[in-house]
Short mmCIF file of N, CA and C in Angstrom, two decimals:
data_model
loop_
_atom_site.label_atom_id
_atom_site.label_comp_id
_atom_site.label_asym_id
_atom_site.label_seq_id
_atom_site.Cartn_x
_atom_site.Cartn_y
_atom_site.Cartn_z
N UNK A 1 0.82 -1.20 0.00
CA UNK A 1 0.00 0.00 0.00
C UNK A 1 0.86 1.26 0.00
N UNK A 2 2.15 1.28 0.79
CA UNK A 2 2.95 2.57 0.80
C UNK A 2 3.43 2.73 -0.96
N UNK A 3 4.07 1.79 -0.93
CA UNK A 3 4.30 1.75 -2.62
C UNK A 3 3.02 2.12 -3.69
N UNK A 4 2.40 1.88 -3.64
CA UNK A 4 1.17 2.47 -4.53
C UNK A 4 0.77 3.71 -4.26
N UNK A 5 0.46 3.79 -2.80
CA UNK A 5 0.28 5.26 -2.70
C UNK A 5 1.54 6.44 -3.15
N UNK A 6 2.63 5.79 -2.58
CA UNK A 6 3.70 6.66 -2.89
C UNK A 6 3.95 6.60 -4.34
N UNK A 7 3.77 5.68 -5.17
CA UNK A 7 3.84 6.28 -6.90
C UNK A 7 2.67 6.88 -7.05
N UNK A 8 1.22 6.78 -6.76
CA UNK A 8 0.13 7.18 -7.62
C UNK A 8 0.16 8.87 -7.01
N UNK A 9 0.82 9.45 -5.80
CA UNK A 9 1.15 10.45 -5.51
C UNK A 9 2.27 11.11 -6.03
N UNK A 10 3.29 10.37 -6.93
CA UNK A 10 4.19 11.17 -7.78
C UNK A 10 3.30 11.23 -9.05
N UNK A 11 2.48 10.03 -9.23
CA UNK A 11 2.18 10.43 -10.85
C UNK A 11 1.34 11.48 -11.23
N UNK A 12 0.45 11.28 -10.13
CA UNK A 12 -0.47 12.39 -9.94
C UNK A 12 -0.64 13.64 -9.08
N UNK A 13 0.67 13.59 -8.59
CA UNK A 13 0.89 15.05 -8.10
C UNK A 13 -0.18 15.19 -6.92
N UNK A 14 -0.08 14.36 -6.40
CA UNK A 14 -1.30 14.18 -5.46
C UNK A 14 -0.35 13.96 -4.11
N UNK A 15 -0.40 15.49 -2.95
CA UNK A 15 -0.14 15.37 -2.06
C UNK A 15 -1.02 14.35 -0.73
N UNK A 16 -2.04 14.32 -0.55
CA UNK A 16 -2.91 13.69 -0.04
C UNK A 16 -1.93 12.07 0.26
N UNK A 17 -1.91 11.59 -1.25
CA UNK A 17 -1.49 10.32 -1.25
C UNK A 17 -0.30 10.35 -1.21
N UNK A 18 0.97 10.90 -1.28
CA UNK A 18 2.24 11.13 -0.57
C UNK A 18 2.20 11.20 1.04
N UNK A 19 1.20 11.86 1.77
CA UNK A 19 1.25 12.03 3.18
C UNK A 19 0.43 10.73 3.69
N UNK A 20 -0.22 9.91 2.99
CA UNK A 20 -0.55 8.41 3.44
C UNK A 20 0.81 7.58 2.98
N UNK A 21 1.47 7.46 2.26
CA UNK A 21 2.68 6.77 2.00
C UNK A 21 3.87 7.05 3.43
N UNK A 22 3.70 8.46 3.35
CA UNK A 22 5.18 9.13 4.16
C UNK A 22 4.18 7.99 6.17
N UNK A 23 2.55 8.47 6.33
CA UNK A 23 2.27 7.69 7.62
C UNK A 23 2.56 6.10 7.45
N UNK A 24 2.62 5.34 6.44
CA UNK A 24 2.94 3.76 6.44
C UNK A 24 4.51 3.90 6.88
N UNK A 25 5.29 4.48 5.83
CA UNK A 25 6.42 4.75 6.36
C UNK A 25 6.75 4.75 7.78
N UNK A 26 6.35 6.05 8.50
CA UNK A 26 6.80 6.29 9.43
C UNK A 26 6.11 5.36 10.58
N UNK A 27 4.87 4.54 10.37
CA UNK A 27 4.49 3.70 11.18
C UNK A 27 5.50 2.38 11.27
N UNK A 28 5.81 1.89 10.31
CA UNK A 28 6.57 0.72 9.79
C UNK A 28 8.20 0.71 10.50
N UNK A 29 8.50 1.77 10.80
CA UNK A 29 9.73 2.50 11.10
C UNK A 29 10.54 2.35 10.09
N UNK A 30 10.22 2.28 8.73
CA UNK A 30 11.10 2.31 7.69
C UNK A 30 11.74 3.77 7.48
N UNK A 31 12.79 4.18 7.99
CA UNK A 31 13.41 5.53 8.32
C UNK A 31 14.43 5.75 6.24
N UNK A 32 14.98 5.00 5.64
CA UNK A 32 15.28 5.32 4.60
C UNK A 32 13.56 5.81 3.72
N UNK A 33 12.79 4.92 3.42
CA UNK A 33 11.81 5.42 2.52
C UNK A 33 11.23 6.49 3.01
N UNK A 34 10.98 6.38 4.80
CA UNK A 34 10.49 7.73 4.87
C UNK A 34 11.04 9.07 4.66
N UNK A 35 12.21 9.11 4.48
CA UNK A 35 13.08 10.22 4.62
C UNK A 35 12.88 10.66 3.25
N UNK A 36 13.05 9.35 1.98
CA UNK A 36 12.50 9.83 0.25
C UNK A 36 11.66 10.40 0.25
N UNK A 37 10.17 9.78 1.13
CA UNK A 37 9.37 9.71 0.56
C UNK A 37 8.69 11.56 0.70
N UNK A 38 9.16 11.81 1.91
CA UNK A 38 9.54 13.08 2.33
C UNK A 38 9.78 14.22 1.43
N UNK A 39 10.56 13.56 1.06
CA UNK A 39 11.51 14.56 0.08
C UNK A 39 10.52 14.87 -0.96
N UNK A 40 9.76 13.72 -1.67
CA UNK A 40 9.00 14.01 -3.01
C UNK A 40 7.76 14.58 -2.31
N UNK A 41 7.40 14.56 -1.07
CA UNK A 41 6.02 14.98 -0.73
C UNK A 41 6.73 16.38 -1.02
N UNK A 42 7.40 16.90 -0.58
CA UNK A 42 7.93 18.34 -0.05
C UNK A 42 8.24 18.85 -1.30
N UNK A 43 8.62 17.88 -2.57
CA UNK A 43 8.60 18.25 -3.51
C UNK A 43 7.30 19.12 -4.56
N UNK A 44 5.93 18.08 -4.41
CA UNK A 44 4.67 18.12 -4.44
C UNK A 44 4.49 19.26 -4.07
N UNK A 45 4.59 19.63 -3.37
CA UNK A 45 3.95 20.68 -1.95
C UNK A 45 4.36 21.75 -2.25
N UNK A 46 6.35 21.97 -2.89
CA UNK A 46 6.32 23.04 -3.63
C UNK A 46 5.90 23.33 -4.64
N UNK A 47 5.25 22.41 -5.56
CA UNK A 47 5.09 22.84 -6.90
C UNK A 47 3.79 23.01 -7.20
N UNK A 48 3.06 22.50 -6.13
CA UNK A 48 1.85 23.22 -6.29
C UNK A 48 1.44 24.64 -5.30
N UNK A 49 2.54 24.96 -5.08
CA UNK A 49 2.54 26.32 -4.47
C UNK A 49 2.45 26.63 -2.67
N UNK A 50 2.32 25.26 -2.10
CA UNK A 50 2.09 25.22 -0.51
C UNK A 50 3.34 25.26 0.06
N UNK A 51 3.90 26.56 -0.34
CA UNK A 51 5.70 26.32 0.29
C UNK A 51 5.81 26.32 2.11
N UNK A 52 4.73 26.72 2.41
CA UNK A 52 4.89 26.38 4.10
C UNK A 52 4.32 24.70 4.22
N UNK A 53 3.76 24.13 3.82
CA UNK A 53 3.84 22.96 4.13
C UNK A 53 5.05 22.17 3.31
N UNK A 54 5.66 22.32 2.68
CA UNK A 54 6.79 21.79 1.59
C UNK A 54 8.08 21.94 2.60
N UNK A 55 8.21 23.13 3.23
CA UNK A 55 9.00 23.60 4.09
C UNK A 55 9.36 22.16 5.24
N UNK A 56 8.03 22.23 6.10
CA UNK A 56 7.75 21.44 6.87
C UNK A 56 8.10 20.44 6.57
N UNK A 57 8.00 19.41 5.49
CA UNK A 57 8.28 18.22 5.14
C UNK A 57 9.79 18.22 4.63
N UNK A 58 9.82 19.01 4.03
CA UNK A 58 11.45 19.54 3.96
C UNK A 58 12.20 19.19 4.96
N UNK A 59 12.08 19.73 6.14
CA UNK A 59 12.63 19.85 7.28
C UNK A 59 12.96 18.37 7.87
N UNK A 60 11.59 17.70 8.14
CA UNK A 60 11.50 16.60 8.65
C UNK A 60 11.99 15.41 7.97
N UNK A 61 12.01 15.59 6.34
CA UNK A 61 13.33 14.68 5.52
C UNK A 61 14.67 15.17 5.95
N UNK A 62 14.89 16.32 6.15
CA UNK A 62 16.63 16.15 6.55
C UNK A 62 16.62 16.26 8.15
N UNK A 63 15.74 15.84 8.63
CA UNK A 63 15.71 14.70 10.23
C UNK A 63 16.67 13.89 9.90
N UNK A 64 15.41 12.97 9.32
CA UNK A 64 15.40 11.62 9.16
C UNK A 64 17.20 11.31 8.47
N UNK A 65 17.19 12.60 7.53
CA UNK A 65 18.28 12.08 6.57
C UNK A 65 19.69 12.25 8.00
N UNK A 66 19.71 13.18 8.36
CA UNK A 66 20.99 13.50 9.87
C UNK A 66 20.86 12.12 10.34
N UNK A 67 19.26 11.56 10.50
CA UNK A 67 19.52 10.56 11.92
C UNK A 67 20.50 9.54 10.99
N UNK A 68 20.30 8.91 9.80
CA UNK A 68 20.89 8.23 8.96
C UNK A 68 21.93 8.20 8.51
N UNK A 69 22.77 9.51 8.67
CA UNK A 69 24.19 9.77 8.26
C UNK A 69 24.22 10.06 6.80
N UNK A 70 23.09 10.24 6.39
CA UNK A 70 22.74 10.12 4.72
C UNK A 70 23.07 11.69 4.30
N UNK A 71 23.93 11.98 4.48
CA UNK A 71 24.44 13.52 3.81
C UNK A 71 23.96 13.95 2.18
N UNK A 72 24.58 12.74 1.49
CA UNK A 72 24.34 12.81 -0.12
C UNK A 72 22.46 12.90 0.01
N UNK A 73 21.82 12.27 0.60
CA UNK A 73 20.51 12.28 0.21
C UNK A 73 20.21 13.90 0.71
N UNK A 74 20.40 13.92 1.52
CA UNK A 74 20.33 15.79 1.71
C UNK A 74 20.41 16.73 1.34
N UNK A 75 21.57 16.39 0.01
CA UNK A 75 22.23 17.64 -0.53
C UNK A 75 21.44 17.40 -1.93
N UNK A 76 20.97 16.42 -2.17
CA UNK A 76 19.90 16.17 -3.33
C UNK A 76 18.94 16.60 -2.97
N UNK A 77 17.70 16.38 -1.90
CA UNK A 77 16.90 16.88 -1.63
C UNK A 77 16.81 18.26 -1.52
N UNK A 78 17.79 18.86 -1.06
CA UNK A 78 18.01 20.76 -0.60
C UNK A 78 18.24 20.99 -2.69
N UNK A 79 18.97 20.10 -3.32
CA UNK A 79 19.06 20.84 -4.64
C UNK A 79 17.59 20.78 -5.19
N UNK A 80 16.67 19.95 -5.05
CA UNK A 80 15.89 19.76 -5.69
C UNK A 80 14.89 20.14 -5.43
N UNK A 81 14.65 21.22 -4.12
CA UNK A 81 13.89 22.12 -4.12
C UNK A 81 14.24 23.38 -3.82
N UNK A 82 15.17 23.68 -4.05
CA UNK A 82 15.90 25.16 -4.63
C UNK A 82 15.09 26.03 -5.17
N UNK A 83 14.58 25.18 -6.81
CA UNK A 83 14.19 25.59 -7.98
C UNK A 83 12.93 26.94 -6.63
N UNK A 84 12.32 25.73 -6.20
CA UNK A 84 10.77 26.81 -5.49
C UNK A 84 11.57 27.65 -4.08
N UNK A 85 12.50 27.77 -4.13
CA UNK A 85 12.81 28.67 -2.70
C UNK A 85 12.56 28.34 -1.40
N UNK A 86 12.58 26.61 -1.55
CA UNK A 86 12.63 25.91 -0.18
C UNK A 86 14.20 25.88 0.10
N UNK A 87 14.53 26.24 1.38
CA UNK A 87 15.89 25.87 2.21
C UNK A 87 15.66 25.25 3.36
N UNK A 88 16.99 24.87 3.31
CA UNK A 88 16.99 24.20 4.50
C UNK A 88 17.44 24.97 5.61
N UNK A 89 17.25 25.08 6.91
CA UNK A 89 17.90 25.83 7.69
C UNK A 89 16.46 26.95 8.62
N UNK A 90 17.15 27.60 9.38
CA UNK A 90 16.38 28.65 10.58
C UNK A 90 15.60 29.79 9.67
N UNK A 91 14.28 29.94 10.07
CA UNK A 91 13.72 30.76 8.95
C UNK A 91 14.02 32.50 10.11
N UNK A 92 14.47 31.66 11.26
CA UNK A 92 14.40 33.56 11.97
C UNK A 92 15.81 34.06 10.85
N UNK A 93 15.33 35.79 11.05
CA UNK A 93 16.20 36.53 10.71
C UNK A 93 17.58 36.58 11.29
N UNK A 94 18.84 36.38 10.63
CA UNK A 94 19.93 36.20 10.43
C UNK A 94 20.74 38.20 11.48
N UNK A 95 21.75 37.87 12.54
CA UNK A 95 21.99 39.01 12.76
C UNK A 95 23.27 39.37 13.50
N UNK A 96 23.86 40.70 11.78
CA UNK A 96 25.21 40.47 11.87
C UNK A 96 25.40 41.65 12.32
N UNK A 97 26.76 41.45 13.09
CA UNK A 97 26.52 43.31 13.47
C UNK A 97 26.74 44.26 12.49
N UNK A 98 26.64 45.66 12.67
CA UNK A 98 26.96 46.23 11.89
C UNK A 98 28.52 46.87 11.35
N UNK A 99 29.07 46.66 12.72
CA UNK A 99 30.61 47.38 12.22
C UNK A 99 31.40 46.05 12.83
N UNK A 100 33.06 46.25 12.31
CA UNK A 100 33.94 45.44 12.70
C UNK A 100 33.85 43.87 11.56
N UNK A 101 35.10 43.56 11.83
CA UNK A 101 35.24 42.20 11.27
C UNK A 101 34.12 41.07 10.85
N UNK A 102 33.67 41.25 12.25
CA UNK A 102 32.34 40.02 12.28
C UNK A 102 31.26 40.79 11.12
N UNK A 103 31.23 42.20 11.32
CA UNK A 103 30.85 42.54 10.24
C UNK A 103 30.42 42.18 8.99
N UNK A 104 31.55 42.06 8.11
CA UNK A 104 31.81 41.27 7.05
C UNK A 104 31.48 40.21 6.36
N UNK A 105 31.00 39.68 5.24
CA UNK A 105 30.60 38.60 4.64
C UNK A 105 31.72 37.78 4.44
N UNK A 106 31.75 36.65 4.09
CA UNK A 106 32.65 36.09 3.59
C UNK A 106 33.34 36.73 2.66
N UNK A 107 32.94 37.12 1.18
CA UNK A 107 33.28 37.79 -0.03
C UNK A 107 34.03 39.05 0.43
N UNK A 108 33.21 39.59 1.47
CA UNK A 108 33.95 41.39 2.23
C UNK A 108 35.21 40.89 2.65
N UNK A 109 35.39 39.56 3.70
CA UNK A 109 36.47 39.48 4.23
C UNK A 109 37.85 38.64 3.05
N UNK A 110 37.38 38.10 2.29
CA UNK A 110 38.20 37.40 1.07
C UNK A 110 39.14 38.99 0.24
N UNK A 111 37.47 40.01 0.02
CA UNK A 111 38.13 41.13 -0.32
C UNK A 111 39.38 41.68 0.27
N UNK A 112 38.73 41.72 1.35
CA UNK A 112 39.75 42.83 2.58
C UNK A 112 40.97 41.99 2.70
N UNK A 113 40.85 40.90 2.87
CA UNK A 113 42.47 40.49 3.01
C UNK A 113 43.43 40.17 1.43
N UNK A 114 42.48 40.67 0.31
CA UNK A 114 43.44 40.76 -0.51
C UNK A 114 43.43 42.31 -1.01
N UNK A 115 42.94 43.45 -0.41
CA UNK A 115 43.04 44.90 -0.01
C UNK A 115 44.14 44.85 0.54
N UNK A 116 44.45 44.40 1.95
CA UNK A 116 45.86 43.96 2.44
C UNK A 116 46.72 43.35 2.52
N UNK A 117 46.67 42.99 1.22
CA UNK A 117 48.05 42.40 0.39
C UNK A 117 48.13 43.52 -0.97
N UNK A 118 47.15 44.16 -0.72
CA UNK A 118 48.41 45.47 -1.49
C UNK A 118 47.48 45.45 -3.48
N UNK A 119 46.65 44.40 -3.60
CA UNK A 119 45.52 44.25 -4.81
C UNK A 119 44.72 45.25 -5.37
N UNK A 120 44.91 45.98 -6.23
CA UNK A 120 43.71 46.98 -6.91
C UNK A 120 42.28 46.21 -7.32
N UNK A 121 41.68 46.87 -7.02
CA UNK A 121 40.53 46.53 -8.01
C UNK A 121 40.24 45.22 -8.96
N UNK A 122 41.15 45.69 -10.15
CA UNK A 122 40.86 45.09 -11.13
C UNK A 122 41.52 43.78 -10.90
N UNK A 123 42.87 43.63 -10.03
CA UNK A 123 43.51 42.64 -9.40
C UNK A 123 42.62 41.40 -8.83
N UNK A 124 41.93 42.13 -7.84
CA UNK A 124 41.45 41.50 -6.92
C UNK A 124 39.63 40.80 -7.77
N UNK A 125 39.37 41.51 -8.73
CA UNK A 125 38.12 40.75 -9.68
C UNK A 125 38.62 39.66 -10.36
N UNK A 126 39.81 40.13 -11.14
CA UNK A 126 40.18 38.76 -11.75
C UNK A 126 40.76 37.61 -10.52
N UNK A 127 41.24 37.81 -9.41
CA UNK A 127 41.41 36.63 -8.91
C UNK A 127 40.20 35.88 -8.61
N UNK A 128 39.35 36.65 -7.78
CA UNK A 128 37.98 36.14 -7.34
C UNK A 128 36.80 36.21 -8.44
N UNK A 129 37.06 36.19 -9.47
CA UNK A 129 36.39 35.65 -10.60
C UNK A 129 34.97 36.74 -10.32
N UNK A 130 35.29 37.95 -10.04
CA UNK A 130 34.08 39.25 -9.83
C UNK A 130 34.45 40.14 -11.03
N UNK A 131 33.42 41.11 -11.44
CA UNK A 131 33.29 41.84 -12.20
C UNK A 131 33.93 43.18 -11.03
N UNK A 132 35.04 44.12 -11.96
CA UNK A 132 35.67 45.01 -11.34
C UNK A 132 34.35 46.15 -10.18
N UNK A 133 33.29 46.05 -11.08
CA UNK A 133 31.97 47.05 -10.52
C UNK A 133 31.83 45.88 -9.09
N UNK A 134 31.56 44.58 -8.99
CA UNK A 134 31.23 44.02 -7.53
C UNK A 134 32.49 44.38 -6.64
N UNK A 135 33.76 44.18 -6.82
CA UNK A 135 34.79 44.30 -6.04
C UNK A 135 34.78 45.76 -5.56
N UNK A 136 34.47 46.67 -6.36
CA UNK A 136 34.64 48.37 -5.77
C UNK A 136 33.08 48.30 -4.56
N UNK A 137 32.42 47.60 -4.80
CA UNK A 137 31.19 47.64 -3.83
C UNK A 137 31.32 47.52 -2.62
N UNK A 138 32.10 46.13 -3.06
CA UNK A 138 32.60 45.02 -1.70
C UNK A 138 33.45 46.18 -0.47
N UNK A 139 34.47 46.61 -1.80
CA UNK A 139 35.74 47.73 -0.96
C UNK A 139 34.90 48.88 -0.12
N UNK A 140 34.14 49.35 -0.38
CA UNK A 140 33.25 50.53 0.08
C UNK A 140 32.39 50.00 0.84
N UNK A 141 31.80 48.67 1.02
CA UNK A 141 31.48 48.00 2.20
C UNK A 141 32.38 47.68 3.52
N UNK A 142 33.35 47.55 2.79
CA UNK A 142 34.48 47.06 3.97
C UNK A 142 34.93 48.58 4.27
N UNK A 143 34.84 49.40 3.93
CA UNK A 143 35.84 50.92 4.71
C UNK A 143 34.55 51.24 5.40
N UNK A 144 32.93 51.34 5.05
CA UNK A 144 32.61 51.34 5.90
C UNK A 144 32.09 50.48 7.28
N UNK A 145 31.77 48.90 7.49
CA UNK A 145 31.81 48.66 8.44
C UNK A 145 33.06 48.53 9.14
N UNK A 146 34.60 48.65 8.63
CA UNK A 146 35.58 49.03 9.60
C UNK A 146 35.68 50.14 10.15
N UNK A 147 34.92 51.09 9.68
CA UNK A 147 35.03 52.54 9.95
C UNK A 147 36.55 52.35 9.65
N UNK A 148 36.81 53.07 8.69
CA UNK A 148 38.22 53.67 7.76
C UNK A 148 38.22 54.08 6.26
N UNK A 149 38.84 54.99 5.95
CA UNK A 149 38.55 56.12 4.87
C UNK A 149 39.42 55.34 3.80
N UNK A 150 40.55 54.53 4.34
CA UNK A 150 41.35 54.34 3.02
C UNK A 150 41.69 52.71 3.02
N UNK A 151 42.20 52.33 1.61
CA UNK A 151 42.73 51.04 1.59
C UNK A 151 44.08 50.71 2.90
N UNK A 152 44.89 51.59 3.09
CA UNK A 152 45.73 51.40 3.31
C UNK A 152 45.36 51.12 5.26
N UNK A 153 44.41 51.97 5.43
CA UNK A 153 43.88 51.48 6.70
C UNK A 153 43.21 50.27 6.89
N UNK A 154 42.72 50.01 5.86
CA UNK A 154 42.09 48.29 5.87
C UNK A 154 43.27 47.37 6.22
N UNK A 155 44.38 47.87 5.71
CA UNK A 155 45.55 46.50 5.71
C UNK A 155 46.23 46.77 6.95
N UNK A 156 46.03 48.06 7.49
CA UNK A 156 46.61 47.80 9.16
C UNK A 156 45.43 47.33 10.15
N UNK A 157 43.91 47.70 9.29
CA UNK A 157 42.84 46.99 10.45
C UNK A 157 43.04 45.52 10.35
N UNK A 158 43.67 44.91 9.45
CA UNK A 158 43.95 43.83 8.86
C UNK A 158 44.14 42.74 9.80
N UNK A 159 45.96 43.65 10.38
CA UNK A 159 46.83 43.01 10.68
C UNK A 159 46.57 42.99 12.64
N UNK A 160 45.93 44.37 12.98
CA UNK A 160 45.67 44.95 14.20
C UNK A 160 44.32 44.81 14.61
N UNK A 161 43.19 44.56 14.26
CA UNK A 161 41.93 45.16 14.56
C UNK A 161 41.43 44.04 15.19
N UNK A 162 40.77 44.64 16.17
CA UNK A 162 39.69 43.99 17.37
C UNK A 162 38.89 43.32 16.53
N UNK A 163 38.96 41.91 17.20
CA UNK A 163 37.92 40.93 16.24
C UNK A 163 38.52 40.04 15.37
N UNK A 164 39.57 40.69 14.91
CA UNK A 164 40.11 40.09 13.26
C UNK A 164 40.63 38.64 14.07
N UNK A 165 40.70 37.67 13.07
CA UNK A 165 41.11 36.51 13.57
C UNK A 165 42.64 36.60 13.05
N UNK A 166 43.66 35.98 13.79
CA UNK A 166 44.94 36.10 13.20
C UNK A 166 45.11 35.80 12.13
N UNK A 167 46.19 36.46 11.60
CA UNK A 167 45.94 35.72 9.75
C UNK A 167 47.01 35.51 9.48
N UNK A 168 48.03 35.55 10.46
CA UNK A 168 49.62 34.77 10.19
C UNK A 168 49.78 33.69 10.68
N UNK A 169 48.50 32.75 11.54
CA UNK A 169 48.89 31.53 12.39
C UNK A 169 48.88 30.51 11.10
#
């Protein structure tokens, strides 16, 4: 019965009968199918537009997939509902400070430490594979949450600044 329900709910796009497949599952304690079966409900769910319930099932496949050690099935499932703007992860708002190191994005801080190695612009796009217009953004992001006016102060906040993680260890 899980098997029937769980195809006649892919063929037919029929969430209903995905969430009777995913309860045999999870009654059965079959923890691999439920964790699939998961995945295609959540799939369903985005594509017919119910991204808070898609979410939900989302979630509860990469349970199942952690409890399993099943990484690869995870990183399939998170690609394969991308397309609808399901993620995986904390839906609260994200909160960075505003000034200092921690500041910084990854990309700001990749910038800044090749600001302080002495890189122009156009240097620093072609290494990091950016268009010269993103890198001047990045730079004017980074002078202002360091609070500092020039490149050359970036490469002593670099080497000196509260926060910075060492970058000669």
């Amino acid at each position: 019965l899980a098997a029937a329900d769980w195809c006649s709910g892919l063929l037919d796009q029929d969430p209903a009968r995905l969430l009777a497949a995913v309860g045999y599952h999870r009654v059965a304690d079959r923890q691999p199918d439920l964790g699939n079966a998961l995945e295609d409900l959540a799939l369903v769910q985005a594509a017919s537009g119910d991204l808070d319930a898609a979410r939900a099932s989302f979630g509860e496949a990469l349970a199942v997939c952690a409890e399993l050690g099943a990484d690869w099935d995870a990183r399939r499932a998170a690609a394969r509902l991308r397309p609808w703007g399901v993620r995986a992860g904390s839906r609260a708002p994200h909160v960075r400070p505003s000034f200092g190191w921690e500041a910084l994005t990854a990309t700001e801080r990749r910038v800044a430490d090749l600001v302080a190695e002495g890189l122009s612009n156009p240097d620093i796009a072609t290494r990091l594979l950016l268009s010269r217009r993103t890198v001047e953004t990045h730079v004017s992001h980074i002078l202002t949450k360091l609070q500092v006016r020039s490149r050359r102060e970036v490469a002593a906040a670099a080497d000196t600044g509260p926060g910075r993680p060492d970058r000669r260890g």
